[in-house]
Amino acid sequence: MNKSSVGDSANHPSGQAAVALLNEETLDAIQWNLLWEQWRPVTPLARAQKNRLQPFLPGDEQRWQGTYHLLQSDVHLLSTVFLKEVRETLREMPDVREILQRLWNMGAAASAGIGMTQHLSARDMLVLKQFAVYGQRLAAKLAGQMCGVSDEALWAGLLRPFGHPDEPSFAVQHIATSEYDEAAKAYSQVLHRRSEAIRKWSNHWQERLGVRPGRDGVIVCKLPGQAQLAARLKETPEVTWQSDTPYESTFAVPPSLEMAGLQREIEGWQQTMDAQAEGILHRLTEQLLDVYDQWDEAVRQTIEVDLRAAKVVLWHQWGGCTPTPADVLSVTDAVHPLLAEKMAQQSRAYTPLTWSPEEGVNILTGLNMGGKTLSVRLLVTCQVCAQYGLPVPAQACSTRLYGAIRLYAAAAAPAESGLSSFGAEVLQMRDSLTGIENARQPVFHCFDEPAKSTNPAEGEALVVGLIESLQAAAPKHHLVVVTTHFSGAMRLRDIPKFRVRGLKNVNLPVAGDNEEFQEDTQVLQQRLRLLAEAMDYRLEPVQSTELAQEGLRVASWLGLPKSVLQKSQRYLVEAAGTRNLRGNQR
Amino acid sequence: MALNLVAEFLEHNWRRVAFIGIAKHAGKTTAMNQAIRQAEEIGVPLGLCSIGLDGERLDTIMGIDKPPVFVPAGTVIASAENALLQSETQLEYLADTGIPSPLGNVLIAKAIWPGKVLLAGVRQRHHVARAVPYLHRFGAQLVFVDGAFDRVASAVPGLVDAAVLVIGAVSGKTVDQVVAVAYPFLQRFHLPLVEDGLRSVFQPALEAQEIAAWDGVELKRFPRHQGILGLRQDAQWSAETTHVFIPGAVSDAVLENLMGHPRPLQVIASHPAQVIAGNGVLERWFRKNHTLVLWQTLPLAAVAVNPYSIQGYSLSESELFEKLTPLVPGVPLYNAAAEEGSDSEQVFRG
């Protein structure tokens, strides 16, 4: 008997914690909880197991790929209709964890020499049998359809001790001994005779006293209305007076001799049957205990089928893929499931992400509202899905297992931390550099516009310093992505750079001089929609060291007054002139 | 000729029927037992459960204190695990509903032989709503819900399709006393329905299960508990209100609070079981020119009249029928305890 593996399997054999792979900030930034919720096994067993699963880590590559081979096979073999049938059967399978735990405890007590003094109840037997009946139906359904989990013989073995193996119900009668059957038959007959005797007895008292006692033999006379009846009963020798209150008198009449005899007979048969039923349940409990390991295996198989079937559902829901092994993460036509759903509700088009960053540090730039943040978050999301063995929401994905994934996004520091936003950003940079320097396994770190909470000159300097340091600290197998607006970063050498393509060559009408800042939500939504249509969100590698300047166009389109924009434009020209002059002087 | 209740149920396609009594010992079990026998005679598979809501304290807390019910073989029942262990029949366990009770989870079981079973553990309306589909699923063509002693908790549209109301001599020493006790119970089922035009006005309040007041122009909504706290004390309440929808119990306290409203007011109750105000308050309510209507009603399948009291006396059967018949237009009245072939088997139509 081996209890340890009941509902205890995990992706990660060594049981390493997920703490090293992900932190809360990263999970929050990609809304992992909402995505994780979309993977929906239907049995309580698998739901509990899902919450215990650990991600795959470097060193697990073989099992990781094995998981995806199974997913590919399941996707290929399980049609949508068939999948629905499988999940409907799974839904019928009750939670047997608590019962199996008790069964195991009974076995442990027996092994310890205490002896098995308890047995499972009829309700426990019902639940276990239902689990086995539906498990057997599932196994028959899955034969040849899902490898490793269609052991019909296992389920048939579990069902055998219960009798009536095709029915998802349980009765002691199903496995009754002939002694029990005889006792039950006699019991039924004597019950019938007692009913007849009670009817005769009741009629007797009705005729004799004009009142029928209750089935318990009690007569209650309400006072004063039934005072005469009470007085008469007190004079009746066979009737026992019990009590008087100002409101009622209570009497008891004895059962007839026949009733008393039948009652003794009933109690005798009842005891016989109870003892027989106890013995039957006890023997059945022992039989179940003998094959405890098989119950354990049945639970394991159920969990596996459920989790895998739910993954196939997720695959279809996300339009997912299985990642292939590679040295670095790359995605083709990745779609964020939550965002795509939201945009579809708003009838807006979604531009899938295709991106192949290189090993080491990468820079992503592009205009505001161009989707840099979303691109980075989606890239991280794809990698986290891959590490959990889930379908990756993309047409194609190749990657490796990383030992740590961090997404450093600008977020307000908690008030109790005593840090400003800038302070929090500095700590993020320190955390990343330390993490990379100390990493024994490849890591994947992303920064979303670091150092934007201080003045631009120093912010730019910090970003340049950070990227150079990351480049120096990160051996090739790490992956680092930094999104930024600072042109200084674009001038760094030997670092792959990407940009969002940005606004297409279309005319976006600008706000007029007299136009007030538009707060009308509908108008703003309309402008956002047109801006999105004018935007090419695709990423492309760039060689240029200059940043495209499209921020003012976007600001204009979003309703910033023309007067402000004109002043901003003039400042830009003047600043460029000053820089050129300084350059010439040098 | 005796009333064939089961045939009535089937004819109207009432598949879930509640048995409710106007008082404890009214004869509800006798009426249900008779219907069970009729179902057995014509081979209609039955499902049974019993709701202990609002019943005796012991019933509510322990889910027990119900007399056993004799069931034919094949009857599907919903009852607590430990109550089933006390049954005098062999059971085939069919499902665990997951409904918890102090006597263990409510299980679904089928009687292998005829015998007595103890129905307990179903204590709330939503438990009934969960248990009844199981009974149908396991083969019950008709489901009887044994109601609480002197309440109509189970007589809720949506939960059941119809109700059998049992009026027993236990409620009074004279026919007039019994009729006086029965009258408000019967009235609940014969209150008029709300006008169609008002349904669209109050629909949002119904969906939100909130109290709502209408003055012909504006619908004001109040939280459900405001009915107990006093609607007229709420700053939002307007003296111009003409109609008020109460999703919960329309009790003495609720009507007393609204009694002094300066213009005729119509209270709209959700369904008959929510009208729990007593006779005295209702009499004064209508005297003040206020009205009471229902959003939804529940058909009365029959009225079972029991002229015998457990206290040892009996009332005139013919007088009871004579006085009750005009109060239930269109509804059959019968004596559930009548002996076969006797004059008492006669059926009256209201």
Short mmCIF file of N, CA and C in Angstrom, two decimals, chain B residues 137-221:
data_model
loop_
_atom_site.label_atom_id
_atom_site.label_comp_id
_atom_site.label_asym_id
_atom_site.label_seq_id
_atom_site.Cartn_x
_atom_site.Cartn_y
_atom_site.Cartn_z
N ARG B 137 -34.37 12.37 -12.01
CA ARG B 137 -33.29 11.72 -12.77
C ARG B 137 -33.26 10.22 -12.51
N PHE B 138 -33.60 9.83 -11.28
CA PHE B 138 -33.56 8.40 -10.96
C PHE B 138 -34.92 7.73 -11.12
N GLY B 139 -35.75 8.31 -11.94
CA GLY B 139 -36.93 7.58 -12.39
C GLY B 139 -38.26 8.02 -11.83
N ALA B 140 -38.28 8.99 -10.91
CA ALA B 140 -39.57 9.41 -10.35
C ALA B 140 -40.36 10.20 -11.40
N GLN B 141 -41.57 9.72 -11.65
CA GLN B 141 -42.41 10.47 -12.60
C GLN B 141 -43.12 11.60 -11.86
N LEU B 142 -43.45 11.32 -10.63
CA LEU B 142 -44.12 12.32 -9.78
C LEU B 142 -43.29 12.50 -8.52
N VAL B 143 -43.14 13.74 -8.07
CA VAL B 143 -42.41 13.98 -6.83
C VAL B 143 -43.34 14.67 -5.83
N PHE B 144 -43.42 14.11 -4.64
CA PHE B 144 -44.19 14.74 -3.57
C PHE B 144 -43.21 15.38 -2.59
N VAL B 145 -43.50 16.62 -2.25
CA VAL B 145 -42.69 17.32 -1.25
C VAL B 145 -43.56 17.49 -0.01
N ASP B 146 -43.15 16.82 1.04
CA ASP B 146 -43.89 16.90 2.29
C ASP B 146 -43.52 18.22 2.96
N GLY B 147 -44.47 19.12 3.11
CA GLY B 147 -44.17 20.47 3.59
C GLY B 147 -43.99 20.54 5.08
N ALA B 148 -43.59 21.72 5.56
CA ALA B 148 -43.43 21.92 7.00
C ALA B 148 -44.80 21.89 7.67
N PHE B 149 -44.79 21.69 8.99
CA PHE B 149 -46.03 21.45 9.72
C PHE B 149 -47.14 22.45 9.44
N ASP B 150 -46.92 23.68 9.80
CA ASP B 150 -48.01 24.63 9.70
C ASP B 150 -47.60 25.82 8.83
N ARG B 151 -46.75 25.54 7.88
CA ARG B 151 -46.29 26.62 7.01
C ARG B 151 -46.51 26.20 5.56
N VAL B 152 -46.25 27.14 4.69
CA VAL B 152 -46.39 26.79 3.27
C VAL B 152 -45.04 26.97 2.59
N ALA B 153 -43.98 26.71 3.35
CA ALA B 153 -42.63 26.97 2.85
C ALA B 153 -42.34 26.30 1.52
N SER B 154 -42.89 25.11 1.34
CA SER B 154 -42.54 24.39 0.11
C SER B 154 -43.47 24.76 -1.05
N ALA B 155 -44.52 25.53 -0.75
CA ALA B 155 -45.48 25.87 -1.81
C ALA B 155 -45.02 27.09 -2.58
N VAL B 156 -43.96 26.93 -3.29
CA VAL B 156 -43.37 28.05 -4.00
C VAL B 156 -43.35 27.75 -5.49
N PRO B 157 -43.90 28.66 -6.30
CA PRO B 157 -43.86 28.43 -7.75
C PRO B 157 -42.41 28.29 -8.20
N GLY B 158 -42.18 27.39 -9.09
CA GLY B 158 -40.80 27.14 -9.54
C GLY B 158 -40.21 25.98 -8.78
N LEU B 159 -40.51 25.91 -7.49
CA LEU B 159 -40.01 24.80 -6.68
C LEU B 159 -40.93 23.60 -6.87
N VAL B 160 -42.25 23.86 -6.86
CA VAL B 160 -43.23 22.80 -7.13
C VAL B 160 -44.23 23.34 -8.15
N ASP B 161 -45.01 22.42 -8.72
CA ASP B 161 -45.97 22.84 -9.75
C ASP B 161 -47.36 23.09 -9.18
N ALA B 162 -47.65 22.48 -8.03
CA ALA B 162 -48.97 22.63 -7.42
C ALA B 162 -48.87 22.21 -5.96
N ALA B 163 -49.94 22.50 -5.21
CA ALA B 163 -49.94 22.13 -3.79
C ALA B 163 -51.27 21.49 -3.42
N VAL B 164 -51.19 20.56 -2.46
CA VAL B 164 -52.40 20.01 -1.84
C VAL B 164 -52.44 20.59 -0.43
N LEU B 165 -53.51 21.29 -0.12
CA LEU B 165 -53.63 21.91 1.20
C LEU B 165 -54.51 21.03 2.08
N VAL B 166 -54.01 20.74 3.27
CA VAL B 166 -54.76 19.87 4.18
C VAL B 166 -55.34 20.70 5.31
N ILE B 167 -56.66 20.61 5.45
CA ILE B 167 -57.35 21.34 6.51
C ILE B 167 -57.88 20.32 7.49
N GLY B 168 -57.44 20.40 8.74
CA GLY B 168 -57.82 19.39 9.72
C GLY B 168 -58.66 19.95 10.84
N ALA B 169 -59.46 19.08 11.44
CA ALA B 169 -60.31 19.49 12.56
C ALA B 169 -59.48 19.92 13.76
N VAL B 170 -58.22 19.58 13.73
CA VAL B 170 -57.34 19.95 14.83
C VAL B 170 -57.26 21.47 15.01
N SER B 171 -57.62 22.22 13.96
CA SER B 171 -57.50 23.68 14.02
C SER B 171 -58.62 24.36 14.80
N GLY B 172 -59.65 23.65 15.20
CA GLY B 172 -60.72 24.31 15.95
C GLY B 172 -61.71 23.30 16.49
N LYS B 173 -62.45 23.74 17.48
CA LYS B 173 -63.42 22.82 18.09
C LYS B 173 -64.74 22.82 17.35
N THR B 174 -64.94 23.83 16.50
CA THR B 174 -66.16 23.90 15.71
C THR B 174 -65.80 24.06 14.24
N VAL B 175 -66.76 23.78 13.39
CA VAL B 175 -66.52 23.93 11.96
C VAL B 175 -66.17 25.39 11.64
N ASP B 176 -66.88 26.32 12.28
CA ASP B 176 -66.61 27.73 12.01
C ASP B 176 -65.19 28.13 12.41
N GLN B 177 -64.73 27.57 13.53
CA GLN B 177 -63.35 27.89 13.95
C GLN B 177 -62.34 27.36 12.92
N VAL B 178 -62.57 26.14 12.45
CA VAL B 178 -61.66 25.55 11.46
C VAL B 178 -61.67 26.39 10.18
N VAL B 179 -62.87 26.76 9.76
CA VAL B 179 -62.98 27.55 8.52
C VAL B 179 -62.28 28.90 8.71
N ALA B 180 -62.41 29.47 9.90
CA ALA B 180 -61.78 30.78 10.16
C ALA B 180 -60.25 30.66 10.08
N VAL B 181 -59.70 29.54 10.56
CA VAL B 181 -58.25 29.35 10.48
C VAL B 181 -57.84 29.08 9.03
N ALA B 182 -58.66 28.32 8.33
CA ALA B 182 -58.30 27.93 6.96
C ALA B 182 -58.42 29.10 5.98
N TYR B 183 -59.30 30.02 6.28
CA TYR B 183 -59.62 31.07 5.31
C TYR B 183 -58.39 31.84 4.79
N PRO B 184 -57.54 32.38 5.70
CA PRO B 184 -56.38 33.13 5.17
C PRO B 184 -55.44 32.25 4.35
N PHE B 185 -55.32 30.98 4.70
CA PHE B 185 -54.48 30.07 3.90
C PHE B 185 -55.04 29.94 2.49
N LEU B 186 -56.35 29.75 2.40
CA LEU B 186 -56.97 29.60 1.09
C LEU B 186 -56.89 30.89 0.30
N GLN B 187 -57.06 32.00 1.03
CA GLN B 187 -57.02 33.31 0.38
C GLN B 187 -55.70 33.54 -0.35
N ARG B 188 -54.62 33.10 0.27
CA ARG B 188 -53.30 33.30 -0.34
C ARG B 188 -53.26 32.76 -1.78
N PHE B 189 -53.92 31.64 -1.96
CA PHE B 189 -53.85 31.00 -3.28
C PHE B 189 -54.86 31.59 -4.25
N HIS B 190 -55.75 32.42 -3.74
CA HIS B 190 -56.77 32.99 -4.63
C HIS B 190 -56.67 34.51 -4.73
N LEU B 191 -55.55 35.04 -4.29
CA LEU B 191 -55.35 36.48 -4.48
C LEU B 191 -55.18 36.75 -5.97
N PRO B 192 -55.65 37.92 -6.44
CA PRO B 192 -55.49 38.21 -7.87
C PRO B 192 -54.02 38.43 -8.23
N LEU B 193 -53.74 38.27 -9.51
CA LEU B 193 -52.38 38.51 -9.99
C LEU B 193 -52.20 39.98 -10.33
N VAL B 194 -50.96 40.42 -10.25
CA VAL B 194 -50.65 41.82 -10.56
C VAL B 194 -51.00 42.11 -12.03
N GLU B 195 -51.44 43.34 -12.29
CA GLU B 195 -51.79 43.72 -13.67
C GLU B 195 -50.56 43.64 -14.57
N ASP B 196 -50.80 43.26 -15.81
CA ASP B 196 -49.69 43.11 -16.76
C ASP B 196 -48.88 44.39 -16.91
N GLY B 197 -49.58 45.52 -16.92
CA GLY B 197 -48.90 46.80 -17.13
C GLY B 197 -47.86 47.09 -16.05
N LEU B 198 -48.09 46.55 -14.86
CA LEU B 198 -47.15 46.83 -13.77
C LEU B 198 -45.95 45.88 -13.78
N ARG B 199 -46.08 44.80 -14.50
CA ARG B 199 -45.00 43.81 -14.50
C ARG B 199 -43.70 44.40 -15.05
N SER B 200 -43.83 45.16 -16.16
CA SER B 200 -42.61 45.72 -16.74
C SER B 200 -42.01 46.77 -15.80
N VAL B 201 -42.86 47.45 -15.03
CA VAL B 201 -42.37 48.46 -14.10
C VAL B 201 -41.52 47.80 -13.01
N PHE B 202 -42.02 46.69 -12.48
CA PHE B 202 -41.37 46.08 -11.32
C PHE B 202 -40.37 44.97 -11.67
N GLN B 203 -40.27 44.63 -12.96
CA GLN B 203 -39.40 43.52 -13.35
C GLN B 203 -37.96 43.67 -12.83
N PRO B 204 -37.36 44.89 -12.97
CA PRO B 204 -35.98 45.02 -12.46
C PRO B 204 -35.88 44.73 -10.97
N ALA B 205 -36.89 45.16 -10.21
CA ALA B 205 -36.86 44.92 -8.75
C ALA B 205 -37.00 43.43 -8.46
N LEU B 206 -37.82 42.76 -9.26
CA LEU B 206 -37.99 41.31 -9.07
C LEU B 206 -36.65 40.61 -9.30
N GLU B 207 -35.98 41.01 -10.39
CA GLU B 207 -34.71 40.36 -10.72
C GLU B 207 -33.66 40.63 -9.65
N ALA B 208 -33.67 41.83 -9.11
CA ALA B 208 -32.68 42.18 -8.08
C ALA B 208 -33.15 41.74 -6.70
N GLN B 209 -34.38 41.24 -6.61
CA GLN B 209 -34.97 40.85 -5.32
C GLN B 209 -34.90 42.00 -4.32
N GLU B 210 -35.33 43.17 -4.81
CA GLU B 210 -35.36 44.35 -3.96
C GLU B 210 -36.80 44.85 -3.84
N ILE B 211 -37.06 45.54 -2.75
CA ILE B 211 -38.37 46.19 -2.60
C ILE B 211 -38.42 47.37 -3.55
N ALA B 212 -39.57 47.61 -4.15
CA ALA B 212 -39.69 48.76 -5.05
C ALA B 212 -41.04 49.42 -4.86
N ALA B 213 -41.03 50.76 -4.90
CA ALA B 213 -42.28 51.52 -4.74
C ALA B 213 -42.49 52.38 -5.97
N TRP B 214 -43.73 52.44 -6.43
CA TRP B 214 -44.06 53.14 -7.68
C TRP B 214 -45.13 54.18 -7.39
N ASP B 215 -44.91 55.41 -7.86
CA ASP B 215 -45.92 56.45 -7.63
C ASP B 215 -46.58 56.88 -8.94
N GLY B 216 -46.44 56.07 -9.96
CA GLY B 216 -47.02 56.38 -11.26
C GLY B 216 -46.02 57.06 -12.17
N VAL B 217 -44.92 57.55 -11.59
CA VAL B 217 -43.90 58.24 -12.40
C VAL B 217 -42.54 57.59 -12.18
N GLU B 218 -42.19 57.45 -10.94
CA GLU B 218 -40.82 57.01 -10.62
C GLU B 218 -40.84 55.72 -9.80
N LEU B 219 -39.87 54.84 -10.09
CA LEU B 219 -39.73 53.61 -9.32
C LEU B 219 -38.57 53.79 -8.35
N LYS B 220 -38.88 53.70 -7.07
CA LYS B 220 -37.81 53.83 -6.07
C LYS B 220 -37.52 52.46 -5.50
N ARG B 221 -36.24 52.16 -5.36
CA ARG B 221 -35.88 50.81 -4.88
C ARG B 221 -35.27 50.87 -3.49
#
